Amino acid sequence: MSSERAASEPGVPRPGMIPLSEPLLDGREREYVLDCLDSGWVSSAGPYVTRLERWARERFSAAGAAAVASGTAALHIALLLAGVRPGDEVILPALTFIAPAYAVRYVGAHPVFLDVEPEYWQLDPSALRSFLRTSCSREGGRLVDRRSGRPVTAVVPVHVLGHPCDMDPIVELAHESGLVVVEDATESLGSLYKGRPAGLLGDIGCLSFNGNKIVTAGGGGLIVTRREELAERAAHLTTQAKDDPVEYVHSELGFNYRLTNLQAAVGLAQVERLDEFVVARRRIAAAYGAALAGVPGIELMPEAPWATSNRWLSAVLVREPEYGQDRRGLMDGLAAEGVQARPLWQPLHRSAAFESVAGGAPWVADRLHAEGLCLPSSATLSSADQARVVSVIRGLRGAARERGRQARDPG
Ligand SMILES: *Cc1c(COP(=O)(O)O)cnc(C)c1O
């Protein structure tokens, strides 16, 4: 896309725009990166990689951790560690960024999309229960999807927008059916579920250090595991699966997926400030909640009693009948005033990238997609800028009501 075209798209930030989410890099990032350059440790091994992995083991009480090139790579390798094989099925929520579904295809498996619950927008445990109990049966010790005849081997709950899924019933249902739980915690670093860090509530967890996440390494990811040997296996697979690194002997398919020490240096400086960033983003969400409470048709994404969301992105539902505009109208109106906002992702059961899923009952994911809008949420967002976002949202409702009044009363 040319930069002029990109600049005219309402979802793309222009200079001076209040961005959706931008990194804050004024901690020890520079010091650590210069240390890499001075020491010559710039590539896919080095002290910052080791320190970042140690940080993850401590944070998640994990037996093992492996730093990788991206959150998507983390998901790919995690599915291999989970034993997912070509032709298997893997359960995913219909409402998520597409990367975990791509990862399922990378291992030759097929995603099965289940709906999300309407309250907190996460994978619905009751949809999981009904799929496992009514659409699957046990055949020769494994679970098989009766419609497709394929074995179902894993479930990938995604903590969408940083809000944890209701993991206790999900893990219980998965384990009683013999499924491995690979947690997509790429949006939820710093979030808590019943006081425990979201990320290793299942069997294997995946984190991301992409530039738009709550912390960044420029790019990168991490796999956290409950068994040390799985992290060792991840390190093996992500460094080209070398059986003998001197003689170049390889006995299986490997990947060049390791994180560099340069990236880990930035990532470590960022995670040192994770708790501070969570406080900042939660404060932003609370301020939106308070300031928008009186605006009809606008509702901030709620937080479950058992959840402490990192509020990576503050999202609202835009109800057109009460607000007077749909979420696209609000997004365009914000863009015209220099504010970047973004809708949620196209639900994956609608995506042309995957086999289509039969219709049936209306999907909660479709309604959330139709109504959801993410608002500027950077830790750097000043209260003056946030007040500007709020005043545009209030003003656009006034304008929509005025147009409605004139249409009814043209004289
Ligand atoms: C960002 C993201 C990923 C991928 O992480 P990358 O580091 O960008 O590869 C995976 N899943 C979800 C839900 C994400 O939001």
Coordinates of C-alpha atoms and ligand atoms in Angstrom, one line a residue:
M1 CA 0.0 0.0 0.0
S2 CA 1.4 3.4 -0.9
S3 CA 1.9 5.8 2.0
E4 CA -0.6 8.3 0.6
R5 CA -3.3 5.7 0.3
A6 CA -2.4 4.4 3.8
A7 CA -2.6 7.9 5.2
S8 CA -6.2 8.4 3.8
E9 CA -7.5 5.2 5.5
P10 CA -9.4 6.1 8.6
G11 CA -7.8 3.3 10.7
V12 CA -4.2 4.3 9.8
P13 CA -2.6 7.0 12.0
R14 CA -1.4 10.3 10.4
P15 CA 1.3 12.4 12.0
G16 CA -0.2 14.3 15.0
M17 CA -3.0 11.8 15.3
I18 CA -3.8 10.3 18.7
P19 CA -2.7 6.7 18.1
L20 CA -4.5 3.5 19.1
S21 CA -1.5 2.1 20.9
E22 CA 2.2 3.1 20.8
P23 CA 5.2 1.8 22.7
L24 CA 6.9 3.6 25.5
L25 CA 10.7 3.0 25.3
D26 CA 12.2 5.4 27.8
G27 CA 13.4 2.8 30.4
R28 CA 16.6 0.8 30.1
E29 CA 16.1 -0.2 26.4
R30 CA 18.9 2.0 25.1
E31 CA 21.3 0.9 27.8
Y32 CA 20.7 -2.8 27.2
V33 CA 20.9 -2.5 23.4
L34 CA 24.2 -0.6 23.6
D35 CA 25.4 -3.3 25.9
C36 CA 24.6 -5.9 23.1
L37 CA 26.5 -3.9 20.6
D38 CA 29.5 -3.4 22.8
S39 CA 29.7 -7.0 23.8
G40 CA 29.1 -8.3 20.2
W41 CA 26.1 -10.5 21.4
V42 CA 23.6 -9.4 18.8
S43 CA 22.2 -12.7 17.4
S44 CA 20.1 -15.6 18.5
A45 CA 21.9 -16.4 21.8
G46 CA 23.2 -14.2 24.6
P47 CA 22.6 -12.9 28.1
Y48 CA 19.4 -11.0 27.4
V49 CA 17.7 -14.0 25.8
T50 CA 18.7 -16.0 28.9
R51 CA 17.4 -13.2 31.2
L52 CA 14.1 -12.8 29.4
E53 CA 13.5 -16.5 29.6
R54 CA 14.3 -16.5 33.3
W55 CA 11.9 -13.6 33.8
A56 CA 9.1 -15.6 32.1
R57 CA 9.8 -18.7 34.2
E58 CA 9.5 -16.6 37.3
R59 CA 6.5 -14.6 36.3
F60 CA 4.5 -17.7 35.2
S61 CA 6.0 -20.2 37.7
A62 CA 6.9 -22.1 34.6
A63 CA 9.2 -25.1 34.4
G64 CA 10.5 -23.9 31.1
A65 CA 10.5 -20.9 28.7
A66 CA 11.8 -20.5 25.2
A67 CA 12.2 -17.1 23.5
V68 CA 11.1 -17.1 19.8
A69 CA 10.9 -14.7 16.8
S70 CA 7.2 -13.8 17.2
G71 CA 4.0 -14.7 18.9
T72 CA 2.9 -16.5 15.8
A73 CA 6.0 -18.6 15.8
A74 CA 5.3 -19.3 19.5
L75 CA 1.9 -20.6 18.6
H76 CA 3.2 -22.7 15.7
I77 CA 5.9 -24.4 17.9
A78 CA 3.4 -24.8 20.8
L79 CA 1.0 -26.7 18.6
L80 CA 3.9 -29.1 17.6
L81 CA 4.8 -29.5 21.3
A82 CA 1.1 -30.3 22.0
G83 CA 1.4 -33.1 19.5
V84 CA -1.1 -31.7 17.0
R85 CA -0.7 -33.6 13.8
P86 CA -1.7 -33.0 10.1
G87 CA -5.4 -33.7 9.7
D88 CA -6.2 -33.0 13.3
E89 CA -8.7 -30.3 14.5
V90 CA -7.9 -27.5 16.9
I91 CA -10.6 -25.5 18.7
L92 CA -10.4 -21.7 18.6
P93 CA -12.7 -18.8 19.4
A94 CA -14.4 -17.2 16.4
L95 CA -13.4 -13.7 17.6
T96 CA -9.6 -13.2 17.6
F97 CA -6.8 -11.9 15.6
I98 CA -6.2 -14.5 12.9
A99 CA -2.6 -15.6 13.9
P100 CA -3.6 -18.6 16.0
A101 CA -5.7 -20.0 13.2
Y102 CA -2.8 -19.6 10.8
A103 CA -0.6 -21.5 13.2
V104 CA -3.1 -24.3 13.2
R105 CA -2.8 -24.5 9.4
Y106 CA 1.1 -24.3 9.6
V107 CA 1.0 -27.7 11.3
G108 CA -1.5 -29.1 8.7
A109 CA -4.4 -29.1 11.2
H110 CA -7.8 -27.5 10.8
P111 CA -9.3 -24.9 13.0
V112 CA -12.8 -25.3 14.5
F113 CA -14.3 -22.0 15.5
L114 CA -16.6 -21.8 18.5
D115 CA -18.5 -18.8 19.6
V116 CA -17.6 -16.3 22.3
E117 CA -19.7 -15.4 25.3
P118 CA -21.5 -12.1 25.1
E119 CA -20.4 -10.6 28.5
Y120 CA -16.7 -10.6 28.3
W121 CA -16.2 -11.5 24.6
Q122 CA -14.1 -14.6 25.3
L123 CA -14.2 -18.3 24.2
D124 CA -17.5 -19.6 25.6
P125 CA -17.1 -22.6 27.9
S126 CA -20.6 -23.7 27.3
A127 CA -20.0 -23.7 23.5
L128 CA -16.9 -25.8 24.2
R129 CA -18.9 -28.2 26.4
S130 CA -21.7 -28.6 23.8
F131 CA -19.2 -29.1 21.0
L132 CA -17.2 -31.7 22.9
R133 CA -20.3 -33.5 24.2
T134 CA -22.6 -33.4 21.3
S135 CA -20.4 -33.1 18.2
C136 CA -17.6 -35.4 19.2
S137 CA -17.2 -39.0 20.3
R138 CA -14.5 -41.2 21.7
E139 CA -13.1 -43.6 19.1
G140 CA -10.2 -45.8 19.9
G141 CA -9.0 -43.7 22.9
R142 CA -9.2 -40.4 21.0
L143 CA -11.8 -37.7 20.5
V144 CA -13.2 -37.4 17.0
D145 CA -15.3 -34.7 15.5
R146 CA -18.2 -36.8 14.1
R147 CA -19.0 -34.3 11.2
S148 CA -15.5 -34.3 9.8
G149 CA -14.1 -37.6 11.2
R150 CA -11.0 -35.8 12.3
P151 CA -9.3 -36.2 15.7
V152 CA -9.6 -33.2 18.0
T153 CA -6.3 -32.7 19.8
A154 CA -6.0 -29.2 21.3
V155 CA -7.9 -26.1 22.3
V156 CA -6.4 -22.6 22.0
P157 CA -8.2 -20.1 24.3
V158 CA -7.3 -16.5 23.4
H159 CA -7.4 -13.8 26.1
V160 CA -8.9 -11.3 23.6
L161 CA -8.0 -7.6 24.2
G162 CA -6.2 -8.7 27.4
H163 CA -9.3 -10.0 29.2
P164 CA -8.8 -13.5 30.5
C165 CA -11.1 -16.3 29.4
D166 CA -12.9 -18.2 32.1
M167 CA -10.1 -20.8 32.2
D168 CA -11.2 -23.1 35.0
P169 CA -14.1 -24.7 33.1
I170 CA -12.2 -24.5 29.8
V171 CA -9.1 -26.4 31.2
E172 CA -11.4 -28.9 33.0
L173 CA -13.5 -29.7 29.9
A174 CA -10.3 -29.9 27.7
H175 CA -8.5 -32.3 30.1
E176 CA -11.4 -34.6 30.6
S177 CA -11.6 -34.9 26.8
G178 CA -7.8 -35.5 26.6
L179 CA -7.1 -32.2 24.8
V180 CA -4.0 -30.1 25.3
V181 CA -4.6 -26.4 26.2
V182 CA -2.4 -24.0 24.3
E183 CA -3.0 -20.6 25.7
D184 CA -2.8 -17.6 23.4
A185 CA -1.7 -14.9 25.9
T186 CA -0.2 -12.7 23.2
E187 CA -2.6 -9.8 24.2
S188 CA -2.8 -10.5 27.9
L189 CA 0.6 -10.1 29.3
G190 CA 0.1 -8.7 32.8
S191 CA -3.5 -9.9 33.2
L192 CA -4.7 -12.0 36.1
Y193 CA -7.3 -14.8 36.3
K194 CA -8.4 -15.3 39.9
G195 CA -5.1 -13.7 41.0
R196 CA -2.9 -16.0 38.8
P197 CA -1.1 -14.7 35.7
A198 CA -3.0 -15.4 32.5
G199 CA -0.6 -17.3 30.2
L200 CA 0.1 -20.7 31.9
L201 CA -3.3 -21.6 33.2
G202 CA -3.4 -24.4 30.6
D203 CA -0.5 -26.6 29.5
I204 CA 1.6 -24.3 27.2
G205 CA 1.4 -20.5 26.9
C206 CA 2.3 -18.2 24.1
L207 CA 3.4 -14.5 24.5
S208 CA 4.1 -11.8 21.9
F209 CA 6.5 -8.8 21.9
N210 CA 5.1 -7.3 18.7
G211 CA 5.2 -3.5 18.4
N212 CA 1.5 -3.0 19.1
K213 CA 1.3 -5.2 22.3
I214 CA 1.5 -4.0 25.9
V215 CA 5.3 -4.5 25.8
T216 CA 7.5 -4.9 22.8
A217 CA 10.9 -6.2 21.7
G218 CA 10.4 -4.7 18.2
G219 CA 9.1 -8.2 17.5
G220 CA 9.3 -11.5 19.3
G221 CA 7.5 -14.1 21.4
L222 CA 7.9 -16.6 24.2
I223 CA 6.7 -20.1 24.9
V224 CA 6.1 -21.0 28.6
T225 CA 5.7 -24.6 29.6
R226 CA 4.8 -26.7 32.7
R227 CA 7.5 -29.3 31.7
E228 CA 11.1 -28.3 31.3
E229 CA 11.7 -30.8 28.5
L230 CA 9.1 -29.1 26.3
A231 CA 10.9 -25.8 26.5
E232 CA 14.2 -27.6 25.6
R233 CA 12.4 -29.2 22.7
A234 CA 11.1 -25.7 21.6
A235 CA 14.7 -24.4 21.7
H236 CA 15.8 -27.3 19.6
L237 CA 13.0 -27.0 17.0
T238 CA 13.5 -23.2 16.7
T239 CA 17.2 -23.4 16.1
Q240 CA 17.0 -25.6 13.0
A241 CA 16.6 -28.9 14.9
K242 CA 20.4 -29.5 15.1
D243 CA 21.2 -33.0 16.4
D244 CA 24.9 -32.3 16.0
P245 CA 25.6 -28.6 15.5
V246 CA 29.2 -29.3 14.6
E247 CA 28.6 -32.1 12.0
Y248 CA 25.3 -30.5 10.8
V249 CA 23.2 -33.6 11.5
H250 CA 19.4 -33.1 11.5
S251 CA 16.7 -35.8 12.0
E252 CA 13.5 -33.7 11.7
L253 CA 12.1 -30.5 10.4
G254 CA 13.4 -27.5 12.1
F255 CA 12.8 -23.7 12.0
N256 CA 14.8 -20.6 12.3
Y257 CA 12.6 -19.0 14.9
R258 CA 14.9 -17.8 17.7
L259 CA 14.7 -14.4 19.2
T260 CA 17.9 -12.3 18.9
N261 CA 19.8 -10.9 21.9
L262 CA 19.2 -7.4 20.5
Q263 CA 15.4 -7.9 20.6
A264 CA 15.6 -9.6 24.0
A265 CA 17.5 -6.6 25.3
V266 CA 14.5 -4.3 24.4
G267 CA 12.0 -6.9 25.6
L268 CA 13.7 -7.3 29.0
A269 CA 13.7 -3.5 29.5
Q270 CA 10.0 -3.5 28.6
V271 CA 8.9 -6.3 30.9
E272 CA 10.7 -4.6 33.8
R273 CA 8.0 -2.0 33.4
L274 CA 5.1 -4.3 32.7
D275 CA 3.2 -3.7 35.9
E276 CA 3.5 0.0 35.5
F277 CA 2.1 -0.2 31.9
V278 CA -0.8 -2.3 33.2
V279 CA -1.6 0.3 35.8
A280 CA -1.5 3.0 33.1
R281 CA -3.8 1.1 30.7
R282 CA -6.2 0.2 33.5
R283 CA -6.4 3.8 34.5
I284 CA -7.2 4.7 30.9
A285 CA -10.0 2.1 30.7
A286 CA -11.4 3.3 34.0
A287 CA -11.4 6.9 32.8
Y288 CA -13.2 5.9 29.6
G289 CA -15.7 4.0 31.7
A290 CA -16.5 7.0 33.9
A291 CA -16.5 9.6 31.1
L292 CA -18.7 7.6 28.7
A293 CA -21.1 6.2 31.3
G294 CA -23.7 8.8 30.5
V295 CA -23.5 8.4 26.7
P296 CA -26.4 6.4 25.4
G297 CA -25.4 3.5 23.1
I298 CA -21.7 3.5 24.2
E299 CA -20.6 0.7 26.5
L300 CA -17.1 0.0 27.7
M301 CA -16.0 -3.7 27.5
P302 CA -16.8 -5.0 31.1
E303 CA -14.4 -6.9 33.3
A304 CA -15.4 -10.2 34.9
P305 CA -15.3 -10.4 38.7
W306 CA -12.6 -13.1 38.4
A307 CA -10.5 -11.0 36.0
T308 CA -7.9 -8.3 36.2
S309 CA -7.5 -7.4 32.6
N310 CA -4.3 -5.6 31.4
R311 CA -6.7 -3.4 29.3
W312 CA -4.3 -3.7 26.4
L313 CA -6.9 -1.9 24.3
S314 CA -10.0 -0.2 25.7
A315 CA -12.9 -1.2 23.5
V316 CA -16.5 0.0 23.5
L317 CA -19.7 -1.4 21.9
V318 CA -21.5 1.2 19.7
R319 CA -25.2 0.6 19.6
E320 CA -26.5 2.5 16.7
P321 CA -30.2 2.9 17.7
E322 CA -29.2 4.7 20.9
Y323 CA -26.0 6.4 19.8
G324 CA -27.2 7.6 16.4
Q325 CA -24.1 6.2 14.5
D326 CA -22.7 2.8 13.9
R327 CA -19.2 1.9 14.9
R328 CA -17.9 2.8 11.4
G329 CA -19.5 6.2 11.7
L330 CA -17.9 6.7 15.0
M331 CA -14.5 5.5 13.7
D332 CA -14.6 7.8 10.7
G333 CA -15.8 10.7 12.9
L334 CA -12.9 10.1 15.3
A335 CA -10.4 9.9 12.4
A336 CA -11.7 13.2 11.0
E337 CA -10.8 14.7 14.4
G338 CA -7.3 13.1 14.5
V339 CA -8.1 10.1 16.6
Q340 CA -7.2 6.6 15.6
A341 CA -9.7 3.9 16.5
R342 CA -10.0 0.3 15.1
P343 CA -12.8 -2.3 14.8
L344 CA -12.4 -5.8 16.1
W345 CA -11.3 -8.5 13.8
Q346 CA -13.5 -10.1 11.2
P347 CA -14.8 -13.2 12.9
L348 CA -12.9 -16.2 11.7
H349 CA -15.9 -18.3 10.7
R350 CA -16.4 -15.5 8.1
S351 CA -12.8 -15.5 6.8
A352 CA -12.1 -16.6 3.3
A353 CA -8.8 -17.9 4.5
F354 CA -10.5 -21.0 6.1
E355 CA -13.1 -23.6 5.2
S356 CA -16.5 -22.0 5.9
V357 CA -18.5 -23.1 8.9
A358 CA -22.2 -23.9 8.7
G359 CA -24.5 -21.0 9.7
G360 CA -27.1 -21.9 12.2
A361 CA -27.7 -19.7 15.3
P362 CA -26.6 -16.1 15.2
W363 CA -23.0 -15.7 16.4
V364 CA -22.2 -13.5 19.3
A365 CA -18.8 -12.9 17.5
D366 CA -20.7 -11.3 14.6
R367 CA -22.6 -8.9 16.8
L368 CA -19.4 -7.9 18.8
H369 CA -17.7 -7.4 15.4
A370 CA -20.5 -5.2 14.2
E371 CA -20.5 -3.0 17.3
G372 CA -17.0 -3.2 18.8
L373 CA -14.5 -0.3 18.5
C374 CA -11.0 0.0 20.1
L375 CA -10.1 3.4 21.4
P376 CA -6.6 5.0 22.0
S377 CA -5.1 3.1 24.9
S378 CA -1.3 3.8 24.9
A379 CA 0.4 4.1 28.3
T380 CA 1.6 7.5 26.9
L381 CA -2.0 8.8 26.4
S382 CA -2.3 12.1 28.2
S383 CA -5.4 13.0 30.1
A384 CA -5.9 16.0 27.8
D385 CA -5.8 13.7 24.8
Q386 CA -8.1 11.2 26.4
A387 CA -10.5 14.1 27.2
R388 CA -10.4 15.0 23.5
V389 CA -11.3 11.5 22.4
V390 CA -14.2 11.5 24.9
S391 CA -15.5 14.9 23.7
V392 CA -15.4 13.8 20.0
I393 CA -17.5 10.7 21.0
R394 CA -20.0 12.9 22.9
G395 CA -20.1 15.5 20.1
L396 CA -20.7 12.9 17.4
R397 CA -23.8 11.7 19.2
G398 CA -25.1 15.3 19.5
A399 CA -24.5 15.7 15.8
A400 CA -26.3 12.5 14.9
R401 CA -29.3 13.5 17.1
E402 CA -29.4 16.9 15.4
R403 CA -29.5 15.3 12.0
G404 CA -32.3 12.9 13.2
R405 CA -34.3 15.9 14.4
Q406 CA -33.9 17.8 11.2
A407 CA -34.9 14.8 9.1
R408 CA -38.2 14.4 11.1
D409 CA -38.8 18.2 11.1
P410 CA -37.5 19.5 7.8
G411 CA -39.1 23.0 8.3
Ligands
LIG1 C1 -0.5 -10.3 18.1 C2 -1.2 -11.6 18.2 C3 -0.6 -12.8 17.8 C4 0.7 -12.9 17.1 O1 1.8 -12.3 17.7 P1 3.0 -11.7 16.7 O2 4.1 -11.5 17.7 O3 2.5 -10.5 16.1 O4 3.3 -12.8 15.7 C5 -1.2 -14.0 18.0 N1 -2.5 -14.1 18.5 C6 -3.1 -12.9 18.9 C7 -4.5 -13.1 19.5 C8 -2.5 -11.7 18.7 O5 -3.2 -10.6 19.0

